[in-house]
Amino acid sequence: MSYWSDLRADAGLCSFRNRYLNKLFHNIIKYPVFILFALNFESCIVDDIAQSERHAFSLNIILSITIIIAVIVIFLIREQKIKKQYKKLERELRIRIKKIGEQEDKIVQQKQEVYSQINLSDKQDEVIHNQTIELEKSRRHLEKTVELRTRELKDAKNKAEESDRLKTAFLENMSHEIRTPMNAIMGFASLLSLTDISVQEKGKYIIRINNNCRLLLKLIDDILDMSKIQANQMVIVKKEFSIDQFLQEIYDEIVTEHKELEIKNIKLELIRNKKDKSYTVYSDPVRFRQIFLNLLRNATKYTEKGYIRFGYEPLFDSDYNNEPSMLQFYVEDTGIGIPPEKSNFIFEWFNKIEDDPSKLYRGAGLGLFISKELLHLMGGEIWFNSKLKEGSTFYFTLPYFDTTEVKSAKVRKQTSGQSIKKENYDWRKKTILIVEDEDNNVLYLNEIIKRTGALTLEARNGKQAVKLVEENPSISVVIMDLMMPEMDGYAATRRIKTIHPNLPVIAQTAYTNAREREKSLEAGCDGYISKPYNRPELLDFINTFI
Ligand code: ADP
């Protein structure tokens, strides 16, 4: 501010000085001329003044003119000086103006810089804002991830605890479920060796041994099935079968297996469907039988009086459909019932309801879990209705496909066919080749077969079997173990089939999976029976080939 006011003051001073000097110069010029004029005028009028006076007067005039000139000169010099000063001032002014211009440029530049910096800072503000949003997002994401991880960890911990609980339950259950029948088997087997027992007592003990063996076998099958389900290796082998024929066989099996039903006066009833029509399904008969037997065995276990009814009804999508879309099976009992809050619980593995301290029910808690998983694989569902102390009805469904032809296979455990059970066969003119590496099994087979009068030959591996077949064209049937040293049953069967294509070969193995069965049939076996088998089952099966 002061700089600008100084500058203006300087400029004003200069113009004032100029005006003053001009005026002064003008007056100085103007007044002597006027004086000279006056003097001349006076000398013209006054002629009569004295000569001396005229000299004096002239001198005065000359003096005056000199003074005037001197004054003029002084003024001119002064003016020059003033002009110089003015020019100097002008120059300075210009320099200052230039400087001011430069300063102004600088200020403008600085202003621009400030503006650009303000812009920059605006941009930075935006960037910071965006980064804050991003940070907030990642914070939220992190929080969610941490939450998820925590939940996963909790789940994993719960699962670990659950699996620990299951492991303990499994071990406790297994110990109980294995030791109890083993105890009975060993106990009754030792009683058999006594000399003072009657034939009736012997028969009773043998029934007990058989029943407990069956329980053990069921337990082993259940554990194997559970492992297969866990490993996603359960295979469903579908084929056509008649439901009504199948249910009749299951009925017979339960009646022979559960003699106590008669004792307890519990009525076991197989109910015909309301359409009074026979249906054929395309499903896995082995697994179907397993599910039904699980449900019926449970019903017999948990029922003390009343009845057990089972059967099925076709379900139609609409009234216009001739063929049902589903078949709904049921097993109804008048047993102890199931509390409603346990409806999911009992379908989990190893879960049993043990609310009643007055009675301990046998079982590993696997049957319903396996049934549920099998039904999922077969396209069906399982559920139940129940009332405590009044009874339960278990339902399950299977998809129905229109099949008219029921094919029967000779494969023993794949299909039904337990109805024949003739034990006294006469095979006196027959020769049966037993191919088996396990001593106990060879002895067992020999003991069964020799009672029919048949001659037996023994081979301990595939190579020996092939040799015996080559040397003995009279062999009627071969009972072939599949897993053997040197040459296994598959290779031996292939070789035997090239020598005697029509010689029946029955595969027998302790493996129960469907693949094993298929492999043996592919190798050329004519039938398949899985261990363990009992005497009537084996004889009955051999009889279909001999
Ligand atoms: P388990 O071999 O122990 O019977 P399951 O999986 O078949 O195993 O059954 C699980 C549990 O469900 C049984 O321990 C029993 O408590 C209950 N349960 C199953 N069926 C019946 C039934 N018909 N009546 C009453 N309770 C049943």
Coordinates of C-alpha atoms and ligand atoms in Angstrom, one line a residue:
M1 CA 0.0 0.0 0.0
S2 CA 2.7 2.5 1.0
Y3 CA 4.6 1.6 -2.1
W4 CA 1.7 2.5 -4.3
S5 CA 0.9 5.7 -2.4
D6 CA 4.6 6.8 -2.6
L7 CA 4.5 6.2 -6.3
R8 CA 1.3 8.2 -6.8
A9 CA 2.7 11.0 -4.6
D10 CA 5.9 11.1 -6.7
A11 CA 3.9 11.2 -9.9
G12 CA 1.6 14.0 -8.6
L13 CA 4.7 16.0 -7.4
C14 CA 6.2 15.9 -10.9
S15 CA 3.2 17.2 -12.7
F16 CA 2.8 20.0 -10.1
R17 CA 6.4 21.0 -10.6
N18 CA 6.0 21.1 -14.3
R19 CA 2.9 23.3 -14.1
Y20 CA 4.7 25.7 -11.7
L21 CA 7.8 26.1 -13.8
N22 CA 5.7 26.7 -16.9
K23 CA 3.8 29.4 -15.2
L24 CA 6.9 31.0 -13.8
F25 CA 8.7 31.0 -17.1
H26 CA 5.7 32.5 -18.7
N27 CA 5.4 35.3 -16.2
I28 CA 9.2 36.0 -16.4
I29 CA 9.0 36.4 -20.2
K30 CA 5.7 38.2 -20.0
Y31 CA 6.7 40.9 -17.5
P32 CA 10.1 42.3 -18.9
V33 CA 8.5 42.4 -22.4
F34 CA 5.7 44.4 -20.9
I35 CA 8.2 46.6 -19.0
L36 CA 10.2 47.2 -22.2
F37 CA 7.1 48.0 -24.1
A38 CA 6.1 50.5 -21.4
L39 CA 9.6 52.1 -21.4
N40 CA 9.6 52.4 -25.2
F41 CA 6.1 53.8 -25.1
E42 CA 7.1 56.2 -22.4
S43 CA 10.2 57.3 -24.4
C44 CA 8.1 58.0 -27.5
I45 CA 5.7 60.1 -25.5
V46 CA 8.3 61.9 -23.4
D47 CA 10.7 63.3 -26.0
D48 CA 11.7 66.1 -24.1
I49 CA 13.5 64.3 -21.3
A50 CA 17.2 65.0 -20.8
Q51 CA 20.0 63.2 -22.7
S52 CA 21.7 62.1 -19.5
E53 CA 18.5 60.8 -18.2
R54 CA 18.2 59.0 -21.4
H55 CA 21.6 57.3 -20.9
A56 CA 20.7 56.3 -17.4
F57 CA 17.4 55.2 -18.7
S58 CA 19.1 53.1 -21.4
L59 CA 21.5 51.6 -18.9
N60 CA 18.6 50.7 -16.8
I61 CA 17.0 49.1 -19.7
I62 CA 20.1 47.2 -20.6
L63 CA 20.5 46.1 -17.0
S64 CA 17.0 45.1 -16.9
I65 CA 17.3 43.1 -20.1
T66 CA 20.5 41.6 -18.8
I67 CA 18.9 40.7 -15.6
I68 CA 16.0 39.3 -17.5
I69 CA 18.3 37.3 -19.7
A70 CA 20.2 36.1 -16.7
V71 CA 16.9 35.2 -15.1
I72 CA 15.9 33.5 -18.3
V73 CA 19.2 31.6 -18.4
I74 CA 18.9 30.6 -14.8
F75 CA 15.4 29.5 -15.4
L76 CA 16.4 27.6 -18.5
I77 CA 19.2 25.9 -16.6
R78 CA 16.8 25.3 -13.8
E79 CA 14.3 23.9 -16.3
Q80 CA 17.0 21.7 -17.8
K81 CA 17.8 20.4 -14.4
I82 CA 14.1 19.9 -13.6
K83 CA 13.7 18.1 -17.0
K84 CA 16.6 15.9 -16.2
Q85 CA 15.2 15.2 -12.8
Y86 CA 11.9 14.6 -14.5
K87 CA 13.4 12.2 -16.9
K88 CA 15.2 10.5 -14.1
L89 CA 12.0 10.3 -12.2
E90 CA 10.3 9.0 -15.4
R91 CA 12.9 6.4 -15.8
E92 CA 12.7 5.4 -12.2
L93 CA 8.9 5.4 -12.6
R94 CA 9.2 3.2 -15.6
I95 CA 11.6 0.9 -13.9
R96 CA 9.2 0.7 -10.9
I97 CA 6.2 0.2 -13.2
K98 CA 8.2 -2.6 -14.9
K99 CA 9.1 -4.0 -11.6
I100 CA 5.4 -3.7 -10.6
G101 CA 4.5 -5.5 -13.8
E102 CA 7.0 -8.2 -13.0
Q103 CA 5.7 -8.4 -9.5
E104 CA 2.2 -8.6 -10.8
D105 CA 3.3 -11.4 -13.2
K106 CA 4.9 -13.1 -10.3
I107 CA 1.8 -12.6 -8.2
V108 CA -0.4 -14.0 -11.1
Q109 CA 2.0 -16.9 -11.4
Q110 CA 2.0 -17.5 -7.7
K111 CA -1.8 -17.2 -7.8
Q112 CA -1.9 -19.8 -10.5
E113 CA 0.4 -22.0 -8.5
V114 CA -1.7 -21.5 -5.4
Y115 CA -4.8 -22.3 -7.5
S116 CA -3.1 -25.4 -9.0
Q117 CA -2.0 -26.4 -5.5
I118 CA -5.6 -25.9 -4.4
N119 CA -6.7 -28.1 -7.3
L120 CA -4.0 -30.6 -6.4
S121 CA -5.1 -30.6 -2.8
D122 CA -8.7 -31.0 -4.1
K123 CA -7.6 -34.0 -6.1
Q124 CA -5.6 -35.3 -3.2
D125 CA -8.7 -34.8 -1.0
E126 CA -10.6 -36.9 -3.6
V127 CA -7.9 -39.5 -3.6
I128 CA -7.9 -39.6 0.2
H129 CA -11.7 -39.8 0.2
N130 CA -11.6 -42.7 -2.2
Q131 CA -8.9 -44.3 -0.3
T132 CA -10.9 -43.9 2.9
I133 CA -13.9 -45.5 1.2
E134 CA -11.6 -48.4 0.0
L135 CA -10.2 -48.7 3.5
E136 CA -13.6 -48.8 5.0
K137 CA -14.6 -51.5 2.4
S138 CA -11.6 -53.6 3.2
R139 CA -12.1 -53.1 6.9
R140 CA -15.7 -54.4 6.5
H141 CA -14.5 -57.2 4.3
L142 CA -11.8 -58.1 6.8
E143 CA -14.4 -58.0 9.6
K144 CA -16.6 -60.3 7.6
T145 CA -13.7 -62.7 6.8
V146 CA -12.7 -62.8 10.5
E147 CA -16.3 -63.4 11.4
L148 CA -16.5 -66.2 8.8
R149 CA -13.2 -67.7 9.9
T150 CA -14.4 -67.6 13.5
R151 CA -17.6 -69.3 12.6
E152 CA -15.7 -71.9 10.5
L153 CA -13.3 -72.5 13.4
K154 CA -16.3 -72.8 15.8
D155 CA -17.9 -75.2 13.4
A156 CA -14.7 -77.2 13.0
K157 CA -14.4 -77.2 16.8
N158 CA -18.0 -78.4 17.2
K159 CA -17.3 -81.0 14.5
A160 CA -14.2 -82.1 16.2
E161 CA -16.1 -82.4 19.5
E162 CA -18.9 -84.1 17.7
S163 CA -16.6 -86.6 16.0
D164 CA -14.9 -87.1 19.4
R165 CA -18.3 -87.9 20.9
L166 CA -19.1 -90.1 18.0
K167 CA -15.8 -91.9 18.2
T168 CA -16.4 -92.5 21.9
A169 CA -20.0 -93.6 21.3
F170 CA -18.8 -95.8 18.4
L171 CA -16.1 -97.5 20.5
E172 CA -18.5 -98.0 23.4
N173 CA -21.3 -99.2 21.1
M174 CA -19.0 -101.5 19.1
S175 CA -17.4 -103.0 22.1
H176 CA -20.9 -103.8 23.5
E177 CA -22.4 -104.9 20.2
I178 CA -19.4 -107.2 19.3
R179 CA -18.8 -108.6 22.7
T180 CA -22.4 -109.5 23.5
P181 CA -23.0 -111.8 20.5
M182 CA -19.4 -113.1 20.6
N183 CA -20.0 -114.1 24.2
A184 CA -23.2 -115.9 23.2
I185 CA -21.5 -117.7 20.3
M186 CA -18.5 -118.8 22.3
G187 CA -20.7 -119.7 25.3
F188 CA -23.2 -121.9 23.3
A189 CA -20.4 -123.4 21.2
S190 CA -18.6 -124.5 24.4
L191 CA -22.0 -125.9 25.6
L192 CA -22.2 -128.0 22.4
S193 CA -19.1 -129.8 23.4
L194 CA -20.7 -131.1 26.6
T195 CA -21.6 -134.8 26.4
D196 CA -24.6 -134.7 28.6
I197 CA -26.8 -132.4 26.5
S198 CA -29.9 -133.6 24.7
V199 CA -30.6 -133.2 21.0
Q200 CA -33.3 -130.5 21.8
E201 CA -30.8 -128.5 23.8
K202 CA -28.2 -128.8 21.1
G203 CA -30.8 -127.5 18.6
K204 CA -31.6 -124.5 20.9
Y205 CA -27.9 -123.7 21.3
I206 CA -27.3 -123.9 17.5
I207 CA -30.3 -121.5 16.9
R208 CA -28.7 -119.0 19.4
I209 CA -25.3 -119.3 17.8
N210 CA -26.8 -118.7 14.4
N211 CA -28.9 -115.7 15.6
N212 CA -25.8 -114.1 17.2
C213 CA -23.7 -114.8 14.1
R214 CA -26.4 -113.0 12.1
L215 CA -26.3 -110.0 14.5
L216 CA -22.5 -109.8 14.2
L217 CA -22.7 -110.1 10.5
K218 CA -25.3 -107.3 10.4
L219 CA -23.1 -105.1 12.5
I220 CA -20.1 -105.7 10.2
D221 CA -22.3 -105.0 7.1
D222 CA -23.6 -101.8 8.7
I223 CA -20.1 -100.6 9.5
L224 CA -19.0 -101.4 6.0
D225 CA -22.0 -99.6 4.5
M226 CA -21.4 -96.6 6.7
S227 CA -17.8 -96.4 5.6
K228 CA -18.9 -96.7 1.9
I229 CA -21.4 -93.9 2.4
Q230 CA -18.8 -91.7 4.1
A231 CA -16.4 -92.3 1.2
N232 CA -19.1 -91.8 -1.4
Q233 CA -18.5 -95.3 -2.7
M234 CA -21.9 -96.8 -2.2
V235 CA -23.0 -98.1 -5.5
I236 CA -26.7 -98.6 -6.4
V237 CA -27.2 -101.6 -8.8
K238 CA -30.6 -101.2 -10.3
K239 CA -32.7 -103.9 -11.8
E240 CA -36.4 -104.8 -12.2
F241 CA -38.1 -106.7 -9.4
S242 CA -41.6 -107.5 -8.3
I243 CA -42.4 -105.7 -5.1
D244 CA -45.1 -108.1 -4.0
Q245 CA -43.0 -111.2 -4.4
F246 CA -40.2 -109.4 -2.6
L247 CA -42.3 -108.3 0.4
Q248 CA -43.6 -111.9 0.7
E249 CA -40.1 -113.1 1.0
I250 CA -39.2 -110.4 3.6
Y251 CA -42.3 -111.5 5.5
D252 CA -41.1 -115.1 5.6
E253 CA -37.6 -114.0 6.6
I254 CA -38.9 -111.9 9.5
V255 CA -41.2 -114.7 10.7
T256 CA -38.4 -117.3 10.7
E257 CA -35.9 -114.8 12.2
H258 CA -38.1 -113.5 15.0
K259 CA -39.7 -116.4 16.7
E260 CA -40.3 -114.1 19.7
L261 CA -43.1 -112.4 17.7
E262 CA -45.2 -115.5 18.1
I263 CA -44.3 -115.8 21.8
K264 CA -45.2 -112.2 22.4
N265 CA -48.4 -112.7 20.4
I266 CA -47.5 -109.8 18.1
K267 CA -49.3 -110.1 14.8
L268 CA -47.1 -109.5 11.7
E269 CA -49.2 -108.5 8.7
L270 CA -48.3 -107.9 5.1
I271 CA -51.0 -105.6 3.7
R272 CA -52.0 -105.6 0.0
N273 CA -52.2 -102.2 -1.6
K274 CA -55.6 -100.6 -2.1
K275 CA -55.5 -101.0 -5.9
D276 CA -54.9 -104.7 -5.3
K277 CA -52.4 -104.6 -8.1
S278 CA -48.8 -105.9 -8.3
Y279 CA -46.1 -103.4 -9.1
T280 CA -42.6 -103.9 -10.5
V281 CA -39.9 -101.4 -9.7
Y282 CA -36.6 -100.6 -11.2
S283 CA -34.3 -100.2 -8.2
D284 CA -31.7 -101.9 -6.2
P285 CA -33.3 -105.1 -4.7
V286 CA -30.4 -105.7 -2.3
R287 CA -30.7 -102.2 -0.8
F288 CA -34.5 -102.3 -0.9
R289 CA -34.4 -105.5 1.2
Q290 CA -31.9 -104.0 3.6
I291 CA -34.0 -100.9 4.2
F292 CA -37.2 -102.9 4.7
L293 CA -35.4 -105.4 7.1
N294 CA -33.9 -102.5 9.1
L295 CA -37.4 -101.0 9.6
L296 CA -39.1 -104.4 10.4
R297 CA -36.3 -105.4 12.8
N298 CA -36.6 -102.1 14.6
A299 CA -40.4 -102.6 14.8
T300 CA -40.0 -106.1 16.2
K301 CA -37.3 -104.8 18.7
Y302 CA -39.4 -101.9 20.0
T303 CA -42.8 -103.6 20.1
E304 CA -44.0 -105.6 23.0
K305 CA -47.7 -106.1 22.1
G306 CA -50.2 -105.4 19.4
Y307 CA -49.2 -105.7 15.7
I308 CA -46.6 -104.9 13.0
R309 CA -48.1 -104.1 9.6
F310 CA -46.2 -103.4 6.5
G311 CA -47.0 -102.8 2.8
Y312 CA -47.1 -100.1 0.2
E313 CA -49.4 -97.8 -1.7
P314 CA -48.9 -96.3 -5.2
L315 CA -48.9 -92.5 -5.4
F316 CA -50.3 -90.8 -8.4
D317 CA -49.4 -87.4 -9.7
S318 CA -53.0 -86.8 -10.9
D319 CA -56.3 -88.8 -11.1
Y320 CA -55.9 -89.2 -14.8
N321 CA -52.6 -91.1 -14.5
N322 CA -52.8 -94.8 -14.9
E323 CA -49.3 -95.4 -13.6
P324 CA -48.1 -94.1 -10.2
S325 CA -45.1 -91.7 -10.0
M326 CA -44.0 -93.1 -6.7
L327 CA -44.5 -96.1 -4.4
Q328 CA -44.9 -95.3 -0.7
F329 CA -43.9 -98.1 1.6
Y330 CA -44.7 -98.3 5.3
V331 CA -43.9 -100.2 8.5
E332 CA -46.3 -99.6 11.3
D333 CA -45.9 -100.8 14.8
T334 CA -47.7 -100.5 18.2
G335 CA -44.4 -100.2 20.1
I336 CA -42.8 -97.7 22.5
G337 CA -43.0 -94.7 20.1
I338 CA -40.5 -91.9 19.5
P339 CA -40.5 -88.5 21.1
P340 CA -41.2 -85.8 18.4
E341 CA -38.1 -83.8 19.3
K342 CA -36.0 -86.8 18.3
S343 CA -37.3 -86.9 14.7
N344 CA -34.0 -85.8 13.2
F345 CA -31.8 -87.2 15.9
I346 CA -32.5 -90.9 15.1
F347 CA -31.5 -90.5 11.5
E348 CA -28.0 -89.5 12.5
W349 CA -25.3 -92.2 12.8
F350 CA -24.8 -93.9 16.2
N351 CA -27.8 -92.1 17.7
K352 CA -30.1 -94.1 19.8
I353 CA -32.9 -93.0 22.2
E354 CA -31.9 -94.3 25.6
D355 CA -34.4 -92.4 27.7
D356 CA -35.8 -95.6 29.3
P357 CA -33.5 -96.7 32.0
S358 CA -35.6 -99.8 32.7
K359 CA -34.7 -101.4 29.4
L360 CA -31.6 -101.6 27.2
Y361 CA -32.2 -102.1 23.5
R362 CA -29.5 -103.7 21.4
G363 CA -28.3 -101.9 18.3
A364 CA -25.5 -99.7 17.0
G365 CA -27.7 -96.8 15.9
L366 CA -26.7 -97.2 12.3
G367 CA -29.8 -98.7 10.6
L368 CA -31.8 -95.5 10.1
F369 CA -28.8 -93.5 9.0
I370 CA -27.9 -96.1 6.4
S371 CA -31.5 -96.4 5.2
K372 CA -31.8 -92.6 4.8
E373 CA -28.6 -92.4 2.8
L374 CA -29.5 -95.4 0.6
L375 CA -32.9 -93.9 -0.1
H376 CA -31.2 -90.6 -1.1
L377 CA -29.1 -92.5 -3.6
M378 CA -32.2 -94.4 -4.9
G379 CA -34.2 -91.2 -5.3
G380 CA -36.5 -91.7 -2.4
E381 CA -37.1 -90.3 1.1
I382 CA -37.8 -91.6 4.6
W383 CA -39.8 -90.1 7.5
F384 CA -42.0 -91.3 10.3
N385 CA -45.1 -90.5 12.4
S386 CA -45.1 -91.5 16.0
K387 CA -46.9 -91.3 19.3
L388 CA -45.1 -92.1 22.5
K389 CA -46.3 -95.4 24.0
E390 CA -48.7 -95.9 21.1
G391 CA -46.4 -96.7 18.2
S392 CA -44.7 -95.5 15.1
T393 CA -45.1 -95.7 11.4
F394 CA -42.1 -95.3 9.2
Y395 CA -42.6 -94.4 5.6
F396 CA -40.3 -94.3 2.6
T397 CA -40.8 -93.7 -1.1
L398 CA -39.2 -95.0 -4.3
P399 CA -39.6 -93.7 -7.8
Y400 CA -41.8 -95.9 -10.0
F401 CA -41.0 -96.6 -13.6
D402 CA -43.3 -98.5 -15.9
T403 CA -41.6 -101.9 -16.2
T404 CA -43.5 -105.0 -17.4
E405 CA -40.9 -107.7 -17.5
V406 CA -39.3 -109.0 -14.4
K407 CA -36.0 -110.6 -15.2
S408 CA -34.6 -113.1 -12.7
A409 CA -30.9 -113.5 -12.2
K410 CA -29.1 -116.4 -10.8
V411 CA -26.9 -114.1 -8.7
R412 CA -27.6 -115.2 -5.2
K413 CA -27.5 -112.2 -3.0
Q414 CA -28.7 -109.8 -5.6
T415 CA -32.1 -111.2 -5.9
S416 CA -34.6 -112.9 -3.7
G417 CA -35.0 -116.7 -4.0
Q418 CA -34.8 -117.9 -0.5
S419 CA -38.0 -119.8 -0.7
I420 CA -36.6 -123.2 -1.9
K421 CA -34.2 -124.1 0.9
K422 CA -34.0 -127.8 0.4
E423 CA -31.2 -129.3 2.5
N424 CA -31.0 -133.0 1.4
Y425 CA -29.6 -133.1 -2.1
D426 CA -28.3 -136.3 -3.7
W427 CA -25.3 -135.6 -5.8
R428 CA -23.7 -139.0 -5.6
K429 CA -22.5 -139.0 -9.3
K430 CA -21.2 -135.4 -9.2
T431 CA -17.8 -134.0 -8.8
I432 CA -17.4 -130.6 -7.3
L433 CA -14.1 -128.7 -7.5
I434 CA -13.4 -126.5 -4.4
V435 CA -10.9 -123.7 -5.2
E436 CA -10.0 -122.0 -1.9
D437 CA -6.8 -121.0 -0.1
E438 CA -8.2 -120.8 3.4
D439 CA -8.1 -124.1 5.4
N440 CA -11.3 -123.3 7.4
N441 CA -13.3 -122.6 4.3
V442 CA -12.1 -125.7 2.5
L443 CA -13.0 -127.8 5.5
Y444 CA -16.4 -126.1 5.8
L445 CA -17.2 -126.6 2.1
N446 CA -16.1 -130.2 2.2
E447 CA -18.2 -130.9 5.2
I448 CA -21.3 -129.5 3.5
I449 CA -20.8 -131.1 0.1
K450 CA -19.7 -134.5 1.2
R451 CA -23.1 -135.0 2.9
T452 CA -24.8 -134.8 -0.6
G453 CA -22.7 -137.8 -1.7
A454 CA -20.7 -135.7 -4.2
L455 CA -17.0 -136.2 -4.8
T456 CA -14.9 -133.1 -4.0
L457 CA -11.6 -132.0 -5.5
E458 CA -9.5 -129.3 -3.8
A459 CA -7.3 -126.6 -5.3
R460 CA -5.5 -124.0 -3.2
N461 CA -4.9 -121.5 -6.0
G462 CA -6.0 -120.7 -9.6
K463 CA -3.2 -122.6 -11.2
Q464 CA -4.0 -125.9 -9.4
A465 CA -7.6 -125.4 -10.3
V466 CA -6.9 -125.0 -14.0
K467 CA -4.7 -128.1 -13.9
L468 CA -7.5 -130.1 -12.1
V469 CA -10.1 -129.0 -14.7
E470 CA -7.8 -130.1 -17.5
E471 CA -7.2 -133.5 -15.9
N472 CA -10.8 -134.1 -14.8
P473 CA -13.5 -133.6 -17.5
S474 CA -16.1 -135.1 -15.0
I475 CA -16.2 -132.0 -12.8
S476 CA -19.8 -130.7 -12.6
V477 CA -19.3 -127.4 -11.0
V478 CA -16.5 -125.2 -9.6
I479 CA -16.7 -123.2 -6.4
M480 CA -14.2 -120.5 -7.0
D481 CA -12.7 -118.1 -4.4
L482 CA -11.6 -114.9 -6.0
M483 CA -8.7 -113.7 -3.9
M484 CA -5.9 -116.3 -4.0
P485 CA -2.1 -116.4 -4.3
E486 CA -0.3 -117.2 -7.5
M487 CA -3.4 -117.0 -9.8
D488 CA -6.6 -115.3 -8.6
G489 CA -10.1 -116.5 -9.2
Y490 CA -10.8 -114.1 -12.2
A491 CA -7.8 -115.4 -14.2
A492 CA -8.5 -119.0 -13.3
T493 CA -12.1 -118.7 -14.4
R494 CA -11.1 -117.2 -17.7
R495 CA -8.7 -120.1 -18.4
I496 CA -11.3 -122.7 -17.3
K497 CA -13.9 -121.1 -19.6
T498 CA -11.5 -121.6 -22.5
I499 CA -11.1 -125.2 -21.6
H500 CA -14.7 -126.0 -20.7
P501 CA -17.0 -123.1 -21.7
N502 CA -20.1 -124.9 -20.3
L503 CA -18.6 -125.8 -16.9
P504 CA -20.4 -123.7 -14.3
V505 CA -18.2 -121.6 -12.1
I506 CA -19.6 -120.1 -8.9
A507 CA -17.7 -117.2 -7.5
Q508 CA -17.5 -116.9 -3.7
T509 CA -15.9 -114.0 -1.9
A510 CA -15.8 -112.1 1.3
Y511 CA -16.0 -108.8 -0.6
T512 CA -19.5 -107.6 -0.9
N513 CA -19.3 -104.6 -3.2
A514 CA -21.2 -104.5 -6.5
R515 CA -18.0 -104.0 -8.5
E516 CA -16.6 -107.3 -7.3
R517 CA -19.8 -109.0 -8.4
E518 CA -19.6 -107.4 -11.8
K519 CA -15.9 -108.2 -12.2
S520 CA -16.6 -111.9 -11.5
L521 CA -19.4 -112.1 -14.0
E522 CA -17.2 -110.3 -16.6
A523 CA -14.5 -112.9 -16.0
G524 CA -17.0 -115.6 -16.9
C525 CA -18.4 -116.7 -13.5
D526 CA -22.0 -118.1 -13.8
G527 CA -23.0 -117.1 -10.3
Y528 CA -21.8 -115.2 -7.2
I529 CA -22.3 -115.9 -3.5
S530 CA -20.8 -113.7 -0.8
K531 CA -19.4 -115.0 2.4
P532 CA -20.6 -115.9 5.0
Y533 CA -23.3 -118.3 3.7
N534 CA -25.0 -121.1 5.5
R535 CA -25.4 -124.7 4.4
P536 CA -28.9 -124.5 3.0
E537 CA -28.1 -121.3 1.1
L538 CA -25.0 -122.8 -0.5
L539 CA -26.6 -126.1 -1.4
D540 CA -29.6 -124.3 -2.8
F541 CA -27.4 -122.1 -4.9
I542 CA -25.2 -124.9 -6.2
N543 CA -28.3 -126.8 -7.1
T544 CA -29.3 -124.2 -9.6
F545 CA -26.1 -124.9 -11.6
I546 CA -25.6 -128.7 -11.2
Ligands
ADP1 P1 -30.6 -99.3 16.1 O1 -29.8 -100.3 15.5 O2 -30.1 -98.8 17.4 O3 -32.1 -99.7 16.2 P2 -31.5 -97.4 14.2 O4 -30.7 -96.4 13.4 O5 -32.2 -98.4 13.4 O6 -30.5 -98.0 15.1 O7 -32.5 -96.6 15.1 C1 -32.1 -95.5 15.8 C2 -32.9 -95.3 17.0 O8 -34.2 -94.9 16.6 C3 -33.1 -96.5 17.8 O9 -32.0 -96.7 18.7 C4 -34.4 -96.2 18.5 O10 -34.1 -95.4 19.7 C5 -35.2 -95.4 17.6 N1 -36.2 -96.2 16.8 C6 -36.0 -96.7 15.6 N2 -37.1 -97.4 15.2 C7 -38.0 -97.3 16.2 C8 -39.3 -97.8 16.4 N3 -39.9 -98.5 15.5 N4 -39.9 -97.5 17.6 C9 -39.3 -96.8 18.5 N5 -38.0 -96.3 18.4 C10 -37.4 -96.6 17.2

